[in-house]
Tab-separated table of C-alpha atoms in Angstrom:
chain	number	residue	atom	x	y	z
A	1	MET	CA	92.681	91.859	99.888
A	2	SER	CA	93.380	88.863	102.560
A	3	LEU	CA	90.670	86.155	103.041
A	4	LYS	CA	91.029	87.407	106.745
A	5	ASN	CA	89.245	90.918	105.772
A	6	LEU	CA	87.291	89.467	103.393
A	7	LEU	CA	85.954	86.778	105.777
A	8	GLY	CA	85.796	89.341	108.439
A	9	ASP	CA	83.969	92.956	108.997
A	10	TRP	CA	83.773	95.092	106.186
A	11	SER	CA	83.168	98.575	107.320
A	12	LYS	CA	86.342	97.511	109.466
A	13	TYR	CA	88.167	97.294	107.112
A	14	ARG	CA	86.792	100.097	105.066
A	15	LYS	CA	86.356	103.016	106.829
A	16	GLY	CA	89.109	101.319	109.751
A	17	HIS	CA	92.012	103.737	108.686
A	18	GLU	CA	90.154	106.917	110.131
A	19	GLU	CA	91.119	105.726	113.478
A	20	GLY	CA	93.966	105.004	112.311
A	21	GLY	CA	92.977	100.982	112.587
A	22	PHE	CA	95.346	99.962	110.256
A	23	HIS	CA	97.833	101.561	110.679
A	24	LYS	CA	99.770	99.238	112.921
A	25	TYR	CA	102.328	98.469	111.220
A	26	GLU	CA	106.099	97.700	111.257
A	27	HIS	CA	106.867	100.084	108.914
A	28	MET	CA	104.656	102.077	106.968
A	29	TRP	CA	106.348	103.924	103.720
A	30	GLY	CA	105.515	106.519	101.851
A	31	LEU	CA	106.826	109.241	99.897
A	32	ALA	CA	106.422	113.121	100.026
A	33	ILE	CA	107.251	114.659	96.392
A	34	ASP	CA	107.787	118.221	96.624
A	35	LEU	CA	106.781	119.821	93.078
A	36	ASN	CA	107.694	122.628	93.538
A	37	LYS	CA	111.200	120.874	92.469
A	38	CYS	CA	109.886	118.238	89.965
A	39	ILE	CA	111.377	119.438	86.277
A	40	GLY	CA	109.886	116.745	84.795
A	41	CYS	CA	112.623	114.947	83.866
A	42	ASN	CA	111.508	111.720	83.337
A	43	ALA	CA	114.609	109.772	85.306
A	44	CYS	CA	112.286	108.416	88.197
A	45	SER	CA	110.687	106.875	85.466
A	46	VAL	CA	113.722	105.428	83.328
A	47	ALA	CA	114.916	104.635	87.022
A	48	CYS	CA	111.722	102.601	87.308
A	49	TYR	CA	111.827	100.988	84.162
A	50	ALA	CA	115.835	99.700	84.862
A	51	GLU	CA	115.372	98.490	88.611
A	52	ASN	CA	111.503	96.242	87.845
A	53	ASN	CA	112.904	94.715	84.966
A	54	LEU	CA	109.833	96.815	82.368
A	55	ALA	CA	109.189	96.462	79.307
A	56	VAL	CA	110.044	99.023	76.809
A	57	VAL	CA	107.345	98.340	74.925
A	58	GLY	CA	107.114	100.799	72.002
A	59	LYS	CA	105.364	103.586	70.531
A	60	ASP	CA	102.683	101.819	68.587
A	61	LYS	CA	101.473	99.941	72.198
A	62	MET	CA	102.045	103.295	73.948
A	63	LEU	CA	99.671	104.926	72.179
A	64	SER	CA	96.967	101.885	72.585
A	65	ASN	CA	97.423	102.325	76.316
A	66	GLN	CA	99.632	98.447	76.836
A	67	GLY	CA	101.784	101.156	77.773
A	68	MET	CA	103.507	99.434	81.292
A	69	HIS	CA	105.140	102.190	83.104
A	70	TRP	CA	104.913	102.089	86.831
A	71	LEU	CA	105.567	105.589	87.338
A	72	ARG	CA	104.706	108.142	84.398
A	73	ILE	CA	105.096	112.227	84.901
A	74	GLU	CA	101.513	113.800	84.274
A	75	ARG	CA	101.917	116.954	82.609
A	76	TYR	CA	99.631	120.101	82.775
A	77	TRP	CA	99.415	123.157	81.322
A	78	ASP	CA	97.905	126.603	82.436
A	79	GLU	CA	94.565	127.301	80.330
A	80	PRO	CA	94.578	130.502	79.175
A	81	GLN	CA	90.815	130.996	80.267
A	82	LEU	CA	91.582	129.088	83.381
A	83	GLY	CA	94.024	132.038	84.648
A	84	GLY	CA	97.030	130.445	82.787
A	85	ASP	CA	97.424	134.881	81.688
A	86	ASP	CA	98.329	135.450	85.536
A	87	ARG	CA	100.797	137.344	85.723
A	88	ASP	CA	102.275	135.381	89.084
A	89	PHE	CA	102.258	132.447	87.371
A	90	GLN	CA	103.183	133.468	83.459
A	91	GLU	CA	107.030	132.059	83.362
A	92	ARG	CA	105.592	128.661	84.880
A	93	GLY	CA	105.216	126.938	81.947
A	94	ALA	CA	104.298	123.132	82.596
A	95	SER	CA	103.322	121.354	85.804
A	96	PHE	CA	104.556	118.265	85.891
A	97	LEU	CA	103.479	115.192	88.436
A	98	PRO	CA	104.937	112.121	89.225
A	99	MET	CA	102.484	109.565	89.267
A	100	MET	CA	103.226	106.008	90.798
A	101	CYS	CA	100.978	103.932	93.093
A	102	GLN	CA	99.043	105.779	95.696
A	103	GLN	CA	100.149	102.996	98.720
A	104	CYS	CA	96.514	103.808	99.602
A	105	ASN	CA	96.174	102.716	103.319
A	106	ALA	CA	92.103	102.209	102.489
A	107	ALA	CA	92.671	100.857	98.837
A	108	THR	CA	90.239	100.296	95.809
A	109	CYS	CA	91.658	97.785	94.422
A	110	GLU	CA	91.976	95.230	96.639
A	111	PRO	CA	87.826	94.702	97.754
A	112	VAL	CA	87.951	93.549	94.236
A	113	CYS	CA	90.122	91.091	93.399
A	114	PRO	CA	88.734	87.828	92.972
A	115	VAL	CA	91.720	86.097	93.824
A	116	ALA	CA	93.192	87.915	96.547
A	117	ALA	CA	96.056	88.851	94.627
A	118	THR	CA	96.229	91.849	95.797
A	119	TYR	CA	96.243	93.126	99.396
A	120	HIS	CA	97.740	94.917	102.347
A	121	THR	CA	101.548	93.541	103.482
A	122	PRO	CA	102.352	93.538	107.083
A	123	ASP	CA	104.197	97.156	106.039
A	124	GLY	CA	101.733	98.554	104.437
A	125	LEU	CA	102.273	98.079	101.527
A	126	ASN	CA	99.838	97.182	98.778
A	127	ALA	CA	101.100	94.184	97.109
A	128	GLN	CA	100.364	92.280	93.731
A	129	VAL	CA	101.104	88.957	93.863
A	130	TYR	CA	102.090	87.689	89.884
A	131	ASN	CA	101.375	84.496	89.296
A	132	ARG	CA	98.378	84.383	91.755
A	133	CYS	CA	96.793	87.068	89.500
A	134	ILE	CA	94.438	85.791	87.165
A	135	GLY	CA	94.126	89.032	84.951
A	136	SER	CA	90.098	90.396	85.800
A	137	ARG	CA	91.677	93.917	85.759
A	138	TYR	CA	88.879	94.428	88.363
A	139	CYS	CA	91.638	96.331	90.399
A	140	SER	CA	92.749	98.309	87.428
A	141	ASN	CA	88.603	99.215	86.626
A	142	ASN	CA	88.474	100.289	90.407
A	143	CYS	CA	91.430	102.258	90.946
A	144	PRO	CA	91.023	105.927	90.247
A	145	TYR	CA	94.688	106.865	89.414
A	146	ARG	CA	94.632	104.826	86.756
A	147	LEU	CA	97.898	103.287	88.211
A	148	ARG	CA	97.827	99.672	87.480
A	149	TYR	CA	99.276	97.959	84.153
A	150	PHE	CA	98.369	95.375	82.316
A	151	ASN	CA	100.403	92.954	80.594
A	152	PHE	CA	99.336	92.056	77.655
A	153	TYR	CA	102.622	90.564	76.232
A	154	SER	CA	104.647	87.910	76.741
A	155	TYR	CA	107.883	89.462	77.115
A	156	TYR	CA	110.810	87.564	78.550
A	157	GLU	CA	114.340	87.978	79.407
A	158	SER	CA	114.732	87.073	75.216
A	159	SER	CA	113.008	89.811	74.756
A	160	TRP	CA	115.508	92.377	75.814
A	161	PRO	CA	118.476	92.032	72.694
A	162	ALA	CA	121.497	91.345	74.114
A	163	PRO	CA	123.373	92.340	76.410
A	164	LEU	CA	120.261	94.498	77.564
A	165	HIS	CA	119.315	91.198	79.283
A	166	MET	CA	122.404	91.350	81.761
A	167	GLN	CA	120.689	94.897	83.250
A	168	LEU	CA	117.784	93.014	84.831
A	169	ASN	CA	117.314	92.652	88.208
A	170	PRO	CA	117.366	88.902	89.403
A	171	ASP	CA	115.510	90.409	92.670
A	172	LEU	CA	112.501	90.243	91.028
A	173	SER	CA	110.641	87.848	88.331
A	174	VAL	CA	110.105	89.439	85.155
A	175	ARG	CA	106.857	88.977	84.556
A	176	ASP	CA	104.290	87.229	82.063
A	177	LYS	CA	101.738	87.853	80.093
A	178	GLY	CA	97.830	88.392	81.135
A	179	VAL	CA	99.110	89.635	85.123
A	180	MET	CA	98.913	93.145	86.181
A	181	GLU	CA	101.435	94.855	87.705
A	182	LYS	CA	102.304	97.844	89.535
A	183	CYS	CA	104.945	99.883	91.687
A	184	THR	CA	105.646	98.781	94.434
A	185	PHE	CA	107.435	101.112	95.666
A	186	CYS	CA	110.661	98.820	94.743
A	187	VAL	CA	109.689	96.046	97.419
A	188	GLN	CA	112.854	94.247	96.284
A	189	ARG	CA	114.751	97.588	98.475
A	190	ILE	CA	113.079	97.423	101.042
A	191	ARG	CA	113.021	93.563	101.360
A	192	THR	CA	117.000	93.389	101.693
A	193	ALA	CA	117.205	96.411	103.895
A	194	LYS	CA	114.867	95.076	106.190
A	195	ASP	CA	116.938	91.215	105.739
A	196	THR	CA	120.551	93.357	106.463
A	197	ALA	CA	119.191	95.464	109.489
A	198	ARG	CA	117.367	91.776	110.712
A	199	ALA	CA	121.242	89.879	110.478
A	200	GLU	CA	123.125	92.726	111.635
A	201	ASN	CA	120.469	92.648	114.635
A	202	ARG	CA	119.253	96.492	114.430
A	203	LYS	CA	116.181	98.172	112.753
A	204	VAL	CA	116.402	99.459	109.239
A	205	ILE	CA	117.942	103.021	109.453
A	206	ASP	CA	116.084	106.240	107.843
A	207	GLY	CA	117.345	106.636	104.452
A	208	GLU	CA	119.653	103.747	104.790
A	209	PHE	CA	117.695	102.551	101.424
A	210	ASN	CA	115.359	104.595	98.404
A	211	THR	CA	113.457	103.843	96.460
A	212	ALA	CA	115.119	104.214	92.633
A	213	CYS	CA	112.912	106.943	91.206
A	214	ALA	CA	114.346	108.679	94.529
A	215	GLN	CA	117.296	107.406	94.116
A	216	SER	CA	117.569	109.141	90.785
A	217	CYS	CA	115.988	112.243	91.362
A	218	PRO	CA	117.971	114.617	90.259
A	219	THR	CA	116.219	117.805	92.743
A	220	LYS	CA	115.690	115.103	95.336
A	221	ALA	CA	112.372	115.886	94.817
A	222	ILE	CA	111.336	112.493	95.596
A	223	THR	CA	111.552	111.402	99.374
A	224	PHE	CA	111.071	108.254	100.689
A	225	GLY	CA	110.684	106.642	104.092
A	226	ASP	CA	108.867	105.297	106.898
A	227	MET	CA	105.936	107.075	107.919
A	228	LEU	CA	106.156	105.241	111.372
A	229	ASN	CA	108.961	106.817	112.188
A	230	PRO	CA	108.685	109.820	113.775
A	231	ASP	CA	112.326	111.257	112.931
A	232	SER	CA	112.526	109.996	109.430
A	233	ALA	CA	112.917	112.558	106.470
A	234	VAL	CA	109.003	111.950	105.001
A	235	SER	CA	107.515	112.101	108.099
A	236	LYS	CA	108.995	114.791	109.129
A	237	LYS	CA	108.063	116.525	105.886
A	238	TRP	CA	104.018	115.257	106.498
A	239	LYS	CA	104.245	116.846	110.062
A	240	ALA	CA	105.628	120.720	108.385
A	241	GLN	CA	102.775	120.421	105.919
A	242	GLN	CA	100.075	119.291	108.397
A	243	VAL	CA	99.107	116.631	106.148
A	244	GLU	CA	97.770	113.902	108.366
A	245	LEU	CA	97.059	110.035	106.956
A	246	GLY	CA	93.278	108.705	107.766
A	247	LYS	CA	91.745	112.199	106.690
A	248	ALA	CA	89.205	112.301	103.456
A	249	GLU	CA	90.069	116.468	103.813
A	250	GLN	CA	93.290	118.295	104.453
A	251	HIS	CA	91.480	121.891	106.503
A	252	LYS	CA	94.753	124.013	106.677
A	253	ALA	CA	94.550	127.676	107.760
A	254	ASN	CA	97.456	128.609	107.170
A	255	ARG	CA	98.068	129.143	103.568
A	256	ASP	CA	101.849	128.667	103.046
A	257	LEU	CA	101.237	125.294	104.252
A	258	ARG	CA	102.076	123.036	100.778
A	259	GLY	CA	100.825	119.901	100.470
A	260	TYR	CA	97.735	117.440	99.454
A	261	ARG	CA	97.614	114.162	97.920
A	262	VAL	CA	95.339	113.215	94.760
A	263	LEU	CA	91.652	112.727	94.478
A	264	GLU	CA	91.707	113.010	98.783
A	265	GLY	CA	88.173	113.181	98.853
A	266	LEU	CA	87.527	109.592	97.125
A	267	ASN	CA	88.954	108.442	100.294
A	268	THR	CA	91.617	105.940	100.242
A	269	ASP	CA	94.021	107.403	101.713
A	270	PRO	CA	97.526	106.837	99.701
A	271	LYS	CA	100.991	107.380	101.259
A	272	VAL	CA	102.053	109.533	98.604
A	273	LEU	CA	102.119	113.454	99.162
A	274	TYR	CA	102.525	116.244	97.016
A	275	LEU	CA	104.476	119.117	98.327
A	276	GLU	CA	102.294	122.098	95.761
A	277	ARG	CA	99.558	124.578	97.349
A	278	VAL	CA	96.937	123.394	96.037
A	279	ARG	CA	95.664	127.109	94.076
A	280	GLU	CA	91.690	128.100	92.713
A	281	VAL	CA	92.297	129.267	89.119
B	1	MET	CA	113.075	58.009	102.506
B	2	ASP	CA	111.175	61.110	104.942
B	3	VAL	CA	113.763	61.521	107.183
B	4	GLN	CA	112.362	62.745	110.449
B	5	ALA	CA	115.782	64.944	111.485
B	6	GLU	CA	115.225	65.255	115.466
B	7	VAL	CA	116.027	68.985	115.558
B	8	PRO	CA	115.228	70.878	118.274
B	9	ASN	CA	112.464	73.201	118.391
B	10	ALA	CA	111.747	72.748	114.203
B	11	VAL	CA	108.916	70.577	112.311
B	12	PRO	CA	110.370	68.604	109.435
B	13	PRO	CA	107.815	70.010	106.194
B	14	VAL	CA	106.810	66.322	105.097
B	15	GLY	CA	106.207	65.859	100.869
B	16	GLU	CA	108.033	63.428	99.019
B	17	HIS	CA	108.796	63.618	95.496
B	18	LYS	CA	110.927	61.605	92.965
B	19	GLY	CA	112.716	63.777	90.922
B	20	ASP	CA	114.848	62.495	87.671
B	21	LYS	CA	117.975	62.135	87.465
B	22	VAL	CA	120.413	64.895	87.279
B	23	PRO	CA	123.607	64.076	84.825
B	24	GLN	CA	126.547	66.583	86.544
B	25	PRO	CA	130.035	66.683	84.433
B	26	ILE	CA	131.367	64.706	87.326
B	27	GLU	CA	129.528	62.302	89.324
B	28	PHE	CA	130.402	64.295	92.884
B	29	PRO	CA	129.872	61.911	95.479
B	30	HIS	CA	127.945	63.614	98.279
B	31	ASP	CA	128.422	60.881	100.730
B	32	ILE	CA	132.143	60.540	100.803
B	33	HIS	CA	132.389	63.499	101.574
B	34	ALA	CA	129.452	65.077	103.914
B	35	ASP	CA	128.899	60.785	105.760
B	36	LYS	CA	132.145	59.453	105.616
B	37	ASN	CA	134.192	62.041	106.131
B	38	GLY	CA	131.809	64.321	108.206
B	39	ILE	CA	132.582	67.457	106.187
B	40	ASN	CA	129.655	70.358	106.994
B	41	CYS	CA	127.797	71.079	104.965
B	42	MET	CA	128.462	74.854	105.436
B	43	TYR	CA	132.110	73.726	104.107
B	44	CYS	CA	131.727	73.994	100.445
B	45	HIS	CA	127.836	75.587	99.887
B	46	THR	CA	129.621	78.859	102.020
B	47	TYR	CA	127.130	81.596	101.045
B	48	ALA	CA	124.245	79.066	102.618
B	49	ARG	CA	124.757	81.037	105.927
B	50	ARG	CA	125.188	84.618	105.159
B	51	SER	CA	123.027	85.548	101.890
B	52	LYS	CA	120.122	84.103	99.758
B	53	VAL	CA	121.816	81.306	97.559
B	54	ALA	CA	123.972	78.587	99.098
B	55	GLY	CA	126.134	78.266	96.355
B	56	ILE	CA	128.572	76.464	94.157
B	57	PRO	CA	131.829	76.006	95.951
B	58	PRO	CA	134.955	77.169	93.268
B	59	THR	CA	137.082	74.595	91.695
B	60	SER	CA	139.896	76.345	93.463
B	61	LYS	CA	137.765	74.888	97.118
B	62	CYS	CA	137.547	70.916	95.987
B	63	MET	CA	141.897	71.579	94.786
B	64	GLY	CA	142.293	72.253	98.058
B	65	CYS	CA	142.055	69.154	99.618
B	66	HIS	CA	142.811	67.126	96.163
B	67	THR	CA	146.030	68.345	95.010
B	68	VAL	CA	146.585	65.439	97.812
B	69	ILE	CA	143.796	63.128	98.096
B	70	ALA	CA	143.429	60.020	96.284
B	71	THR	CA	144.885	62.237	92.922
B	72	ASP	CA	144.831	58.784	91.582
B	73	LYS	CA	140.828	58.205	90.847
B	74	PRO	CA	139.876	59.387	87.346
B	75	ARG	CA	136.729	61.561	88.563
B	76	ILE	CA	139.690	63.919	90.818
B	77	LYS	CA	142.124	63.026	86.572
B	78	GLN	CA	138.602	64.837	85.542
B	79	LEU	CA	138.800	67.496	87.950
B	80	THR	CA	142.330	68.480	87.475
B	81	GLU	CA	141.947	68.452	84.491
B	82	TYR	CA	139.308	70.848	84.427
B	83	TRP	CA	141.280	73.110	87.044
B	84	GLU	CA	144.112	73.033	84.603
B	85	LYS	CA	142.553	74.473	81.830
B	86	HIS	CA	140.735	76.729	84.289
B	87	GLU	CA	137.333	76.243	82.741
B	88	PRO	CA	134.618	75.408	86.169
B	89	PRO	CA	132.297	72.125	85.507
B	90	GLN	CA	129.628	73.003	84.561
B	91	TRP	CA	126.604	72.084	87.381
B	92	ASN	CA	123.472	70.824	86.742
B	93	LYS	CA	120.766	72.524	89.294
B	94	VAL	CA	118.846	70.005	90.405
B	95	HIS	CA	116.989	72.190	93.487
B	96	ASP	CA	115.037	75.452	91.228
B	97	VAL	CA	112.794	76.950	92.473
B	98	PRO	CA	110.779	79.027	89.580
B	99	ASP	CA	111.839	82.894	89.482
B	100	PHE	CA	108.723	84.618	91.574
B	101	VAL	CA	109.769	82.685	94.502
B	102	HIS	CA	111.818	85.497	97.491
B	103	PHE	CA	113.604	82.230	99.071
B	104	THR	CA	117.310	82.690	101.112
B	105	HIS	CA	118.745	79.975	102.686
B	106	GLU	CA	120.364	82.172	105.706
B	107	LYS	CA	116.917	83.152	107.022
B	108	HIS	CA	116.235	79.791	107.131
B	109	LEU	CA	119.736	78.443	108.606
B	110	ARG	CA	119.050	81.542	111.120
B	111	ARG	CA	116.213	80.147	112.245
B	112	PHE	CA	117.053	75.709	112.458
B	113	ILE	CA	120.809	76.509	113.334
B	114	PHE	CA	122.232	79.367	114.979
B	115	ASP	CA	119.461	80.763	116.332
B	116	ASN	CA	117.784	77.741	117.494
B	117	GLU	CA	118.987	76.592	121.189
B	118	GLY	CA	120.389	73.034	121.700
B	119	MET	CA	121.501	73.057	118.038
B	120	ASP	CA	124.609	72.671	117.316
B	121	VAL	CA	126.474	73.816	113.752
B	122	SER	CA	127.868	70.628	113.464
B	123	ARG	CA	124.263	68.862	112.938
B	124	ALA	CA	123.601	71.133	110.030
B	125	SER	CA	122.764	68.851	107.272
B	126	GLU	CA	119.914	67.543	108.516
B	127	VAL	CA	118.716	71.119	108.389
B	128	CYS	CA	119.769	70.822	105.011
B	129	ALA	CA	117.878	67.315	104.443
B	130	PHE	CA	114.223	68.985	105.444
B	131	CYS	CA	114.658	69.903	101.961
B	132	HIS	CA	117.528	68.445	100.101
B	133	GLY	CA	116.341	65.309	101.217
B	134	ASP	CA	118.905	63.243	102.754
B	135	ILE	CA	122.121	64.100	100.233
B	136	LYS	CA	124.021	62.629	103.247
B	137	LYS	CA	123.230	59.505	101.583
B	138	MET	CA	123.277	60.260	98.145
B	139	THR	CA	125.933	60.126	95.013
B	140	VAL	CA	124.605	62.610	93.250
B	141	ALA	CA	122.192	64.728	94.272
B	142	ASN	CA	118.989	64.628	93.513
B	143	LYS	CA	115.841	66.088	94.447
B	144	VAL	CA	113.238	64.274	96.174
B	145	LYS	CA	111.350	66.929	97.928
B	146	PRO	CA	108.439	68.622	96.205
B	147	LEU	CA	109.888	71.936	97.157
B	148	ASN	CA	106.107	73.004	95.852
B	149	MET	CA	104.247	76.058	97.393
B	150	GLY	CA	102.127	73.645	99.892
B	151	PHE	CA	106.066	72.527	101.107
B	152	CYS	CA	106.753	75.292	102.173
B	153	VAL	CA	103.690	77.232	103.395
B	154	ARG	CA	102.591	73.768	106.092
B	155	CYS	CA	106.665	73.929	107.193
B	156	HIS	CA	105.363	77.785	107.623
B	157	GLU	CA	102.476	76.722	109.388
B	158	LYS	CA	103.391	74.510	111.632
B	159	ASN	CA	107.419	76.569	112.498
B	160	GLY	CA	105.998	79.573	112.954
B	161	GLY	CA	106.885	81.273	109.676
B	162	PRO	CA	105.862	84.268	107.719
B	163	SER	CA	102.083	83.735	106.250
B	164	ASP	CA	102.425	87.399	104.606
B	165	CYS	CA	102.515	86.265	100.250
B	166	TRP	CA	105.304	89.139	99.967
B	167	LYS	CA	107.323	87.395	102.261
B	168	CYS	CA	108.166	84.374	98.892
B	169	HIS	CA	106.631	85.824	96.206
B	170	LYS	CA	108.231	88.990	93.870
């Protein structure tokens, strides 16, 4: 949260997204994830590790919740007592839910940062400035999605056994210990695309670039793009499913429509849309 | 030695720094090349105008001239040795910003030279001097500007650069 918001009208900041007042961005990057297409293969997760210089912490640290996977696949099984025996859903098996930072428009992590290391960019992204972070972990405690990861150990370039250090992404720093990190919607790719577009004196074209997860998804379940561009694939998907930003709850008359956002009721206004019919079991 | 370059539509950043001498395999005299012979900075640092990094010229670029010019000088003999061994001189970095800083030469040159009305490309060295000091007068390049966040931010404030953290931090 920037100092401007901190000193300005607090309630306007907190509630502003409902009136669209905080949507007057240059771009607003968003995702649509089709859960019917997701096969839980973890390709997105692996791509994220490779793209964002994420350290592989190993089994022990993973078990003690010290993993730093900016994108995780959550797996759910239908329990028999909750309708898992339902004939219609018997062959369904596990349900997968790729969870990355939801890039909330009213992010709960932002107002609690004591040093304003996390704030909203003019691109509508929830930014994290690593070298400003002091590691208080308030943001992590306030994130209802548990999608912020704390770097407990020092991983340097030498932490990757040779020759693996050669695949580190130079557009991104290798974060030191004691800072919070999270999914950035591959901001380095956004930055490059915007720079290229600016150099060529044009606007960023939809589909010109993708996040690493969307690019690597074998079933093309993940769509990334600019939500403010009405012709982009992602905003078309949101529109087709009649999901609107700035709403705490989506009421749909048509039962064929899909699309929900995780923990919508908390009014965090996430920019990640999951395409799956919400069914009561 | 704070040079106040007269670049139109630009307020040069302020701040000085006394950098240590960085030893180089060959003492490259910037003054002879850029000042005495008036070679534009971008002739050797080709990538500055189109990418993040300014770039170190390949030895072939040096040899382009030095197969005929000043071949009897000891430094040029040293250079020719490198060239014949197919080994580039291992130049040491003088201006180095931390890993978490995203700085593009291209954008800054665009703002201060190419998109800057009244600015002549032949005067590029005055813009380079904003952050690199008056390299034209130096022999071996030396760090004379702090290149820290305050230095950058003060210049951004005066010249209307972006103040969004994620523009420069990564």
